[in-house]
Coordinates of C-alpha atoms in Angstrom, one line a residue:
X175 CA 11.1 -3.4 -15.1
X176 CA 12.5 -1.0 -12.8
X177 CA 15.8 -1.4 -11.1
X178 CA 16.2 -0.5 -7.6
X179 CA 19.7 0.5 -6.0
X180 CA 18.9 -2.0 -3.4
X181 CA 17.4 -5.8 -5.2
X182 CA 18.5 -8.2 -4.2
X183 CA 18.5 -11.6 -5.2
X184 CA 15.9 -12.2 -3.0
X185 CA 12.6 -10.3 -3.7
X186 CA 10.6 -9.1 -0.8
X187 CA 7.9 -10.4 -0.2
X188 CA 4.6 -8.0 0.1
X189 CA 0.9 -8.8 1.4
X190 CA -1.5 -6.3 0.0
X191 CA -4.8 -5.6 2.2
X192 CA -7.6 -3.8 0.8
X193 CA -11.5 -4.1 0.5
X194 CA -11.6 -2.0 -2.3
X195 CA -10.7 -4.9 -5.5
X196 CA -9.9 -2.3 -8.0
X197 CA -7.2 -0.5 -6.4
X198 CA -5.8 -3.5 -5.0
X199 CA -5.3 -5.5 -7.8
X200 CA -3.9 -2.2 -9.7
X201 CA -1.7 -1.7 -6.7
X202 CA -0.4 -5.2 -7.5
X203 CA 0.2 -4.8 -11.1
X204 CA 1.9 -1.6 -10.4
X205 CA 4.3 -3.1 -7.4
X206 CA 4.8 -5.8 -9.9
X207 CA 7.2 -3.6 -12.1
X208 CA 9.9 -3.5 -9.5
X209 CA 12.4 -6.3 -9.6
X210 CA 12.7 -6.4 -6.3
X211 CA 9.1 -6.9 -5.0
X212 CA 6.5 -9.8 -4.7
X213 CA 3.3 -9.4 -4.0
X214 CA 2.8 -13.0 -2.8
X215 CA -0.9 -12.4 -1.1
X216 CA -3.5 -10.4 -1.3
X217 CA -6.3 -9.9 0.9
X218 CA -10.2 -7.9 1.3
X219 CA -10.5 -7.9 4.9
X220 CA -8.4 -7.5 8.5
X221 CA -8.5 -11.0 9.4
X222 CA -7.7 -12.3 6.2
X223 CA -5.3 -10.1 5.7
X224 CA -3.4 -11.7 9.2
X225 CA -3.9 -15.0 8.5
X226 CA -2.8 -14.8 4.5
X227 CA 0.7 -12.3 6.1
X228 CA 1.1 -15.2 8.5
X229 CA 0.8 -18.4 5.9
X230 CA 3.0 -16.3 3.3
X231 CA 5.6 -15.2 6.0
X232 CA 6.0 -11.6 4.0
X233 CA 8.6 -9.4 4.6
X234 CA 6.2 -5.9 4.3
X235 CA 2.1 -5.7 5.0
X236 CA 0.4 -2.7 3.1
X237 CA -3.1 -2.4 4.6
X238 CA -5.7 -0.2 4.4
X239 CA -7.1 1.9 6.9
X240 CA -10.5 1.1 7.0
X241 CA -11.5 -2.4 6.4
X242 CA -13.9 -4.8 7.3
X243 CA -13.8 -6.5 11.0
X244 CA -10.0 -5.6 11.6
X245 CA -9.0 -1.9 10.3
X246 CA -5.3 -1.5 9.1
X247 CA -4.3 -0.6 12.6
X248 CA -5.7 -3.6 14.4
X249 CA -4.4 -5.9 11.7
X250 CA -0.7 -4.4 12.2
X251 CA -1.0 -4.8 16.1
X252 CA -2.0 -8.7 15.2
X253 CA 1.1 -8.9 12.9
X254 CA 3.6 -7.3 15.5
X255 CA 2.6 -10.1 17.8
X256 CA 2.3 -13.4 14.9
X257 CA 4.5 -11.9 12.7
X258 CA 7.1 -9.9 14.2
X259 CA 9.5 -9.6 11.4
X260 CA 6.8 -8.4 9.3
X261 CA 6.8 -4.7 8.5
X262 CA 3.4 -2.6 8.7
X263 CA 2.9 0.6 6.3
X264 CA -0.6 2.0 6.3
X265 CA -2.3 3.4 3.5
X266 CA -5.2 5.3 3.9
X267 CA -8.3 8.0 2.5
X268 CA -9.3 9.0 6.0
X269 CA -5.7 10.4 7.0
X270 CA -6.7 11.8 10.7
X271 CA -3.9 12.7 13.4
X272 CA -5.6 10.6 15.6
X273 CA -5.4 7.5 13.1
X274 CA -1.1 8.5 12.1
X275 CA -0.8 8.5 16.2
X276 CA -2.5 4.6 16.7
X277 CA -0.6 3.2 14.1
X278 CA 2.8 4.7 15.3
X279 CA 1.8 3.2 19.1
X280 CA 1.0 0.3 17.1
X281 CA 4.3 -0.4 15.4
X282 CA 3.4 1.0 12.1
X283 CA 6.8 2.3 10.2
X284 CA 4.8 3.4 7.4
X285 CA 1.8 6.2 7.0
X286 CA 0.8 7.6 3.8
X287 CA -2.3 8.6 1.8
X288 CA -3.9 7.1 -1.3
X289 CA -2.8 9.9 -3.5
X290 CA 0.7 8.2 -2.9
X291 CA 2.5 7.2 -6.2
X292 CA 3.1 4.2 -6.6
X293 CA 6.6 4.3 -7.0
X294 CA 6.4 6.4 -3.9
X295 CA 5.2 3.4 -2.2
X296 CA 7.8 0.8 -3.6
X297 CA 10.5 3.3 -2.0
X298 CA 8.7 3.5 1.6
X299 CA 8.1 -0.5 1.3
X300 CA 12.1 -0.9 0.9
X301 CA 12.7 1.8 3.7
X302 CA 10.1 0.0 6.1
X303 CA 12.1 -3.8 4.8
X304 CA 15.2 -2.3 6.2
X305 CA 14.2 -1.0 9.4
X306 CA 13.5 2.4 8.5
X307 CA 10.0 4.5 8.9
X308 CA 8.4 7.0 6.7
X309 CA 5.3 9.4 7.5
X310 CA 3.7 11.2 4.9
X311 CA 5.4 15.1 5.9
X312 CA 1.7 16.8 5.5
X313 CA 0.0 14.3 7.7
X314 CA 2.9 14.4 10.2
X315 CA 2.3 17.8 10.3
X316 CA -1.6 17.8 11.2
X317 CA -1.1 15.4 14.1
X318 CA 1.3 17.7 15.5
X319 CA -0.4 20.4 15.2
X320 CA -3.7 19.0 16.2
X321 CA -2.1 17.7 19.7
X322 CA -3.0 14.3 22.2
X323 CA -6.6 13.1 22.4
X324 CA -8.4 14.5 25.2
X325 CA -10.3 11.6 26.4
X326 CA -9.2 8.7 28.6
X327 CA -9.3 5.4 27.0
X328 CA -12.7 4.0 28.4
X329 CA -14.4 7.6 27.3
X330 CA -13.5 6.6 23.7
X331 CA -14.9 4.0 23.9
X332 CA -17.9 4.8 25.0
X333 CA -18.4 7.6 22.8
X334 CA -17.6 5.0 19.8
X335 CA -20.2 3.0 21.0
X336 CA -22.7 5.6 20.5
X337 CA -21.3 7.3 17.1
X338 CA -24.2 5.2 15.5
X339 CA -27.3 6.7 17.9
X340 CA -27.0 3.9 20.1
X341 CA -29.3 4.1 23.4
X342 CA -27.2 4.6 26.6
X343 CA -28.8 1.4 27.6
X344 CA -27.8 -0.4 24.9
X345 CA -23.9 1.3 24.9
X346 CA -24.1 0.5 28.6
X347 CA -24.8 -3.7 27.8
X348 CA -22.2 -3.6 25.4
X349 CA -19.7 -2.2 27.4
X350 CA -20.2 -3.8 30.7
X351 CA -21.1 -0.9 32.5
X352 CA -24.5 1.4 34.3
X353 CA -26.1 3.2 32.4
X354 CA -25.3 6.0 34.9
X355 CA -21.9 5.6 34.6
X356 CA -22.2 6.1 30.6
X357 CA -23.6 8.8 31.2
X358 CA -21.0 10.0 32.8
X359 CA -18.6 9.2 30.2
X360 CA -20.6 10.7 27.2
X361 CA -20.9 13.9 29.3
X362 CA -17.4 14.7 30.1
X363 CA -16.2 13.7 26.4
X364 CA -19.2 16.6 25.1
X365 CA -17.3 18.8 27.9
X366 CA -13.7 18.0 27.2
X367 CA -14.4 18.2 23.2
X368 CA -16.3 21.2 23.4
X369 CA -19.3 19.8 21.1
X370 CA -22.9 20.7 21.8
X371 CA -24.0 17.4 22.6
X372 CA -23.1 13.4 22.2
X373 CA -23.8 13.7 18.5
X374 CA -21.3 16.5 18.2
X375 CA -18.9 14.6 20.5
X376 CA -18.9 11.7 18.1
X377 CA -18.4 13.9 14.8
X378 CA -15.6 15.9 16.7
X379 CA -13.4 12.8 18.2
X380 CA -14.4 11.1 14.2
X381 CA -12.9 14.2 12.5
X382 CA -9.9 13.8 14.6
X383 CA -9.6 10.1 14.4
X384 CA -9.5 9.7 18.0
X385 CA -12.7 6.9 17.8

């Protein structure tokens, strides 16, 4: 069992979120080691993963990025609102600046990558527990670098919509709005991203995890 300069009597409690069963469950037995951890719940999806943080009451919430109906993001913006004392750290494969800048708006205190160790993670799980916040230096770096998301809000959106081929009539019932007025939307995100065409648009603002 590892020691830590900071257990406590009182464990904290974890919630570990991830579709992927493998590395979850090794995640687990790996947090396991440190006296001063639980992992008390475990979940596959984003809206298990609220409702199992909620019914536990845990102290931290490691989610994944990507996972099924809620990503990590979404699932920490629920938990800031149901769970306030719950802290959010975000593990992820896909580490785009756009995706480190969502989850710091969101309330995330943690961002780091998959290659993390894990005793890497047990250290930012105590330093998220005591009010602290660690990014991952490298992707820190890249979202500064890469700068703010040129689109507006509603031009996301839209250009999410049609990252899967989508007809502009069809992105237009889903979002409530003319097809003219998607148009509109699709063509200034190809203008402000510089891409070739909607296609392009969607690969650029993917790349840069501003959709």
């Amino acid at each position: 069992m590892t020691a830590s300069p900071t257990s406590t009597s009182t464990p904290i409690r974890v919630l570990l979120a991830d579709d992927e069963n493998l590395i979850r469950e090794a995640l687990a037995q790996m947090l396991a080691l440190e006296d001063d951890l639980e992992v008390v719940a475990q979940a596959a999806d984003g809206p298990e993963a609220v409702a199992a943080a909620v019914h536990a009451g845990v102290d931290v919430a490691v989610l994944d990025l990507q996972m099924p109906d809620l990503d990590g993001i979404a699932v920490a913006e629920r938990l800031a609102r149901d769970l306030p004392a719950c802290g959010t750290v975000i593990v992820t494969s896909h580490g785009r600046p756009g995706h480190l800048k969502r989850a710091l708006a969101a309330g995330v205190r943690g961002f780091l990558p998959k290659t993390t160790s894990a005793a890497t993670l047990a250290r930012v799980v105590r330093t998220v527990h005591g009010g602290g916040r660690y990014v991952d230096p490298d992707l820190a770096t890249e979202a500064i670098a890469a700068g703010d998301s040129p689109l507006t809000p509603r031009e996301a959106d839209v250009l999410e919509l049609a990252a899967d081929g989508a007809p502009v009539d069809e992105i237009a019932a889903r979002a409530s709005l003319s097809p003219g007025t998607v148009r509109n939307y699709l063509s200034s995100a190809v203008t402000k991203l510089g891409a070739a065409n909607r296609h392009d648009a969607c690969a650029v603002a993917r790349r840069m995890g501003w959709i």
